[in-house]
CSV table of C-alpha atoms in Angstrom, one decimal:
chain,number,residue,atom,x,y,z
A,25,MET,CA,14.1,-22.0,-17.6
A,26,LEU,CA,12.6,-19.4,-15.2
A,27,ILE,CA,13.9,-21.4,-12.2
A,28,GLY,CA,17.3,-21.4,-13.7
A,29,LEU,CA,17.2,-17.7,-14.2
A,30,LEU,CA,16.4,-17.1,-10.6
A,31,ALA,CA,19.2,-19.1,-9.3
A,32,PRO,CA,21.8,-17.2,-7.2
A,33,GLU,CA,24.6,-17.7,-9.8
A,34,ASN,CA,22.5,-15.6,-12.2
A,35,LYS,CA,22.7,-12.6,-9.9
A,36,ARG,CA,24.3,-10.4,-12.7
A,37,VAL,CA,21.6,-11.3,-15.2
A,38,LEU,CA,18.9,-10.4,-12.7
A,39,MET,CA,20.7,-7.1,-11.9
A,40,LEU,CA,20.7,-6.3,-15.6
A,41,LEU,CA,17.0,-7.1,-16.0
A,42,SER,CA,16.2,-4.9,-13.0
A,43,LEU,CA,18.2,-1.9,-14.2
A,44,SER,CA,16.7,-2.3,-17.7
A,45,SER,CA,13.2,-2.3,-16.4
A,46,LEU,CA,14.0,0.9,-14.3
A,47,CYS,CA,15.5,2.7,-17.3
A,48,LEU,CA,12.3,2.0,-19.4
A,49,LEU,CA,10.2,3.3,-16.6
A,50,VAL,CA,12.4,6.4,-16.3
A,51,PHE,CA,12.0,7.1,-20.0
A,52,ASN,CA,8.2,6.6,-19.7
A,53,SER,CA,7.9,8.8,-16.7
A,54,VAL,CA,9.9,11.7,-18.2
A,55,THR,CA,8.0,11.3,-21.5
A,56,MET,CA,4.6,11.6,-19.8
A,57,SER,CA,5.7,14.6,-17.8
A,58,ALA,CA,6.9,16.3,-20.9
A,59,TRP,CA,3.6,15.4,-22.6
A,60,VAL,CA,1.6,17.1,-19.8
A,61,PHE,CA,3.8,20.2,-19.9
A,62,LYS,CA,3.4,20.5,-23.7
A,63,ARG,CA,-0.4,19.9,-23.8
A,64,PHE,CA,-1.6,21.7,-20.7
A,65,LYS,CA,-1.0,25.1,-19.0
A,66,ASP,CA,-2.7,24.1,-15.8
A,67,GLN,CA,-0.1,24.7,-13.0
A,68,GLN,CA,-1.7,22.0,-10.8
A,69,LEU,CA,-1.4,19.4,-13.5
A,70,ARG,CA,2.2,20.3,-14.2
A,71,CYS,CA,2.9,20.1,-10.5
A,72,ILE,CA,1.4,16.6,-10.3
A,73,ALA,CA,3.6,15.6,-13.2
A,74,LEU,CA,6.8,17.0,-11.6
A,75,LEU,CA,6.0,15.5,-8.3
A,76,GLY,CA,5.3,12.1,-9.9
A,77,SER,CA,8.6,12.1,-11.8
A,78,GLY,CA,10.5,13.4,-8.7
A,79,ALA,CA,9.0,10.6,-6.6
A,80,PHE,CA,10.0,8.0,-9.1
A,81,MET,CA,13.6,9.2,-9.3
A,82,LEU,CA,13.9,9.1,-5.5
A,83,CYS,CA,12.5,5.6,-5.5
A,84,ILE,CA,15.1,4.5,-8.0
A,85,ALA,CA,17.8,5.8,-5.7
A,86,GLY,CA,16.2,3.6,-3.0
A,87,ASP,CA,16.2,0.7,-5.4
A,88,VAL,CA,20.0,1.0,-5.9
A,89,VAL,CA,20.5,0.9,-2.1
A,90,ASN,CA,18.4,-2.2,-1.9
A,91,PHE,CA,20.7,-3.9,-4.5
A,92,ASN,CA,23.2,-3.9,-1.5
A,93,LEU,CA,26.2,-3.7,-3.8
A,94,PRO,CA,28.7,-3.3,-0.9
A,95,GLN,CA,27.2,-6.4,0.7
A,96,HIS,CA,26.5,-4.8,4.1
A,97,TYR,CA,24.7,-6.8,6.8
A,98,TYR,CA,23.9,-6.5,10.6
A,99,ARG,CA,25.1,-2.8,10.8
A,100,TYR,CA,22.2,-1.6,13.0
A,101,SER,CA,21.4,-4.7,14.9
A,102,THR,CA,22.7,-8.2,15.5
A,103,LEU,CA,19.2,-9.4,14.9
A,104,ILE,CA,18.2,-7.9,11.5
A,105,LYS,CA,20.4,-9.2,8.7
A,106,HIS,CA,19.1,-7.2,5.8
A,107,ASP,CA,19.2,-3.8,7.5
A,108,TYR,CA,20.5,-2.1,4.4
A,109,LEU,CA,16.8,-2.0,3.4
A,110,VAL,CA,16.4,0.5,6.2
A,111,ASP,CA,18.9,2.9,4.4
A,112,SER,CA,16.7,2.9,1.4
A,113,ILE,CA,13.9,4.4,3.4
A,114,LEU,CA,15.9,7.7,3.3
A,115,PHE,CA,14.9,7.8,-0.4
A,116,PHE,CA,11.7,5.9,-0.5
A,117,ALA,CA,10.1,8.0,2.3
A,118,PRO,CA,10.5,11.4,0.6
A,119,GLY,CA,9.8,9.8,-2.7
A,120,TYR,CA,6.4,8.4,-1.7
A,121,SER,CA,5.8,11.6,0.2
A,122,LEU,CA,6.0,13.4,-3.1
A,123,LEU,CA,3.7,10.9,-4.7
A,124,PHE,CA,1.2,11.3,-1.8
A,125,ILE,CA,1.2,15.1,-2.4
A,126,ALA,CA,0.6,14.5,-6.1
A,127,CYS,CA,-2.3,12.3,-5.3
A,128,VAL,CA,-3.8,15.0,-3.0
A,129,LEU,CA,-3.5,17.5,-5.9
A,130,ALA,CA,-5.2,15.0,-8.2
A,131,PHE,CA,-8.0,14.5,-5.6
A,132,ASN,CA,-8.3,18.3,-5.4
A,133,LEU,CA,-9.0,18.6,-9.1
A,134,LYS,CA,-12.3,16.8,-8.5
A,135,ARG,CA,-13.1,17.7,-4.9
A,136,ARG,CA,-12.1,20.1,-2.2
A,137,VAL,CA,-10.0,18.6,0.6
A,138,SER,CA,-12.1,19.1,3.7
A,139,LEU,CA,-10.5,19.4,7.2
A,140,ILE,CA,-12.8,16.8,8.8
A,141,LYS,CA,-12.2,14.2,6.0
A,142,SER,CA,-8.5,14.9,6.1
A,143,ALA,CA,-8.4,14.2,9.8
A,144,LEU,CA,-10.4,11.0,9.4
A,145,PHE,CA,-8.0,9.9,6.6
A,146,PHE,CA,-5.0,10.3,8.9
A,147,VAL,CA,-6.7,8.5,11.8
A,148,VAL,CA,-7.3,5.5,9.5
A,149,VAL,CA,-3.8,5.7,8.3
A,150,LEU,CA,-2.5,5.7,11.9
A,151,VAL,CA,-4.7,2.7,12.9
A,152,LEU,CA,-3.8,0.6,9.8
A,153,SER,CA,0.0,1.4,9.9
A,154,SER,CA,0.1,0.7,13.7
A,155,ALA,CA,-1.6,-2.7,13.2
A,156,SER,CA,0.7,-3.6,10.4
A,157,PHE,CA,3.9,-2.5,12.2
A,158,SER,CA,2.8,-4.3,15.4
A,159,SER,CA,2.4,-7.6,13.5
A,160,MET,CA,6.0,-7.4,12.3
A,161,TYR,CA,7.6,-6.0,15.4
A,162,LEU,CA,10.7,-8.0,16.7
A,163,GLU,CA,12.1,-7.1,20.1
A,164,GLY,CA,15.8,-6.5,19.8
A,165,ALA,CA,15.6,-5.1,16.3
A,166,GLY,CA,17.3,-1.9,17.4
A,167,ASP,CA,16.0,1.6,17.9
A,168,THR,CA,17.2,2.9,14.5
A,169,ILE,CA,15.4,0.1,12.5
A,170,LEU,CA,12.2,0.3,14.6
A,171,ALA,CA,12.0,4.1,14.4
A,172,MET,CA,12.6,4.3,10.6
A,173,THR,CA,10.4,1.4,9.6
A,174,GLY,CA,7.7,2.7,12.0
A,175,VAL,CA,7.6,6.1,10.5
A,176,TYR,CA,7.8,4.7,7.0
A,177,SER,CA,4.9,2.5,7.6
A,178,LEU,CA,2.8,5.7,8.1
A,179,VAL,CA,3.9,7.1,4.8
A,180,ILE,CA,3.4,3.9,2.7
A,181,THR,CA,0.0,3.3,4.3
A,182,ALA,CA,-1.1,6.8,3.4
A,183,VAL,CA,0.0,6.2,-0.2
A,184,GLY,CA,-1.9,2.9,-0.4
A,185,LEU,CA,-5.0,4.3,1.1
A,186,MET,CA,-5.0,7.2,-1.4
A,187,GLY,CA,-5.7,4.6,-4.0
A,188,LEU,CA,-9.2,4.0,-2.5
A,189,VAL,CA,-9.6,7.8,-2.0
A,190,LEU,CA,-9.0,8.6,-5.6
A,191,VAL,CA,-11.4,6.0,-6.9
A,192,VAL,CA,-14.1,7.4,-4.6
A,193,ALA,CA,-13.3,11.0,-5.7
A,194,TYR,CA,-13.5,10.2,-9.4
A,195,GLY,CA,-16.8,8.3,-9.3
A,196,GLY,CA,-16.5,5.2,-7.1
A,197,ILE,CA,-17.8,2.2,-9.1
A,198,ASN,CA,-18.2,4.6,-12.1
A,199,ALA,CA,-14.7,5.9,-11.9
A,200,PRO,CA,-12.6,5.8,-15.2
A,201,LYS,CA,-10.7,2.6,-15.7
A,202,SER,CA,-7.5,4.7,-15.9
A,203,ILE,CA,-8.0,6.0,-12.4
A,204,VAL,CA,-8.7,2.5,-11.2
A,205,TRP,CA,-5.4,1.2,-12.7
A,206,VAL,CA,-3.4,4.1,-11.1
A,207,SER,CA,-5.2,3.4,-7.8
A,208,LEU,CA,-4.2,-0.3,-8.1
A,209,GLY,CA,-0.7,0.9,-8.5
A,210,LEU,CA,-0.8,2.8,-5.3
A,211,PHE,CA,-2.1,-0.2,-3.5
A,212,LEU,CA,0.6,-2.4,-4.9
A,213,ALA,CA,3.2,0.1,-3.8
A,214,ALA,CA,2.0,-0.4,-0.2
A,215,LEU,CA,1.8,-4.2,-0.7
A,216,ALA,CA,5.4,-4.3,-2.0
A,217,ASP,CA,6.7,-2.6,1.1
A,218,ALA,CA,4.6,-4.7,3.3
A,219,ILE,CA,6.2,-7.8,1.8
A,220,ILE,CA,9.6,-6.2,2.5
A,221,GLY,CA,8.8,-5.4,6.1
A,222,ALA,CA,7.1,-8.7,6.9
A,223,PHE,CA,9.2,-11.2,5.0
A,224,TRP,CA,12.5,-9.5,4.2
A,225,ILE,CA,13.4,-7.3,7.2
A,226,TYR,CA,11.5,-8.8,10.0
A,227,GLY,CA,10.7,-12.2,8.6
A,228,ASN,CA,12.3,-15.5,9.7
A,229,GLN,CA,13.3,-13.9,13.0
A,230,GLY,CA,15.3,-11.2,11.3
A,231,GLN,CA,17.0,-13.4,8.8
A,232,GLY,CA,14.5,-12.7,6.1
A,233,PHE,CA,13.1,-15.2,3.5
A,234,TYR,CA,15.8,-14.3,1.0
A,235,PRO,CA,16.1,-14.5,-2.0
A,236,GLN,CA,12.6,-15.8,-2.6
A,237,VAL,CA,10.9,-12.7,-1.3
A,238,ARG,CA,13.2,-10.5,-3.4
A,239,TYR,CA,11.6,-11.8,-6.6
A,240,ILE,CA,8.1,-11.6,-5.4
A,241,ASN,CA,8.6,-8.1,-4.1
A,242,TRP,CA,10.3,-6.9,-7.4
A,243,PHE,CA,7.4,-8.1,-9.4
A,244,VAL,CA,4.8,-6.3,-7.3
A,245,TYR,CA,7.0,-3.2,-7.0
A,246,ILE,CA,7.6,-2.8,-10.7
A,247,SER,CA,3.9,-3.4,-11.5
A,248,SER,CA,3.1,-0.6,-9.0
A,249,GLN,CA,5.5,1.9,-10.6
A,250,SER,CA,4.4,1.0,-14.1
A,251,LEU,CA,0.9,2.1,-13.1
A,252,VAL,CA,1.5,5.1,-10.8
A,253,ILE,CA,3.8,6.9,-13.2
A,254,HIS,CA,0.6,7.5,-15.4
A,255,LEU,CA,-1.0,9.6,-12.7
A,256,ALA,CA,-0.5,13.1,-14.3
A,257,LYS,CA,-1.5,12.0,-17.7
A,258,VAL,CA,-4.6,10.1,-16.5
A,259,VAL,CA,-6.0,13.0,-14.5
A,260,ALA,CA,-5.2,15.4,-17.4
A,261,VAL,CA,-7.3,13.5,-20.0
A,262,ILE,CA,-10.3,12.7,-17.9
A,263,PRO,CA,-13.4,14.5,-19.5
A,264,ASN,CA,-15.2,17.5,-18.1
A,265,ARG,CA,-12.0,19.4,-17.2
A,266,ASN,CA,-11.0,22.8,-18.4
A,267,ASN,CA,-7.2,22.4,-18.4
A,268,ALA,CA,-6.2,23.6,-21.8
């Protein structure tokens, strides 16, 4: 039954399921932001809630682009077929940047952000993103695609690494399970985009392993968003805070 659902002729059914899941997540995101605003006066918490919701809305716009409704291919390069995915970076990059800022504020609720540790963090991000991008690089992909995916790899790597940073800030192995789940969501967000880059954009010599990778990516991506939208509520209810 599942195999039949994933068949190409059921594209409309899959689109409906995708849009339905996004609508449910929008409702949850807005509801949790409203809950934070109603229960807490702490401006930093409210800012985290707004940033989180704003990030999710931008990512939804990126999702719509990734649906490729106009059926555009090979617009930036004769090598990369699914280059419409690069257009979605215009939404995902600022969206995940907002999420990263929200995570920094959540970190700051527990510990001060030191200059030395911040510099070390960005060095690690640069090394990891460079290694990841180098493993996917295809000569002839085109300057636009290479530049946009290269810059975006920095953004999404920073988001994924913030998952580990938050766990450490909130107690390491003793961190609340809620923080661990949100941090897992941040890691899954990076994993979802790594799957897109390695197997959908640059995979199969630019042809992509499509549509199989689409289903795998969507499952990982939706799982990540289902977790990260709880960030503001999670940090708000952690004990030993004076937010009220």
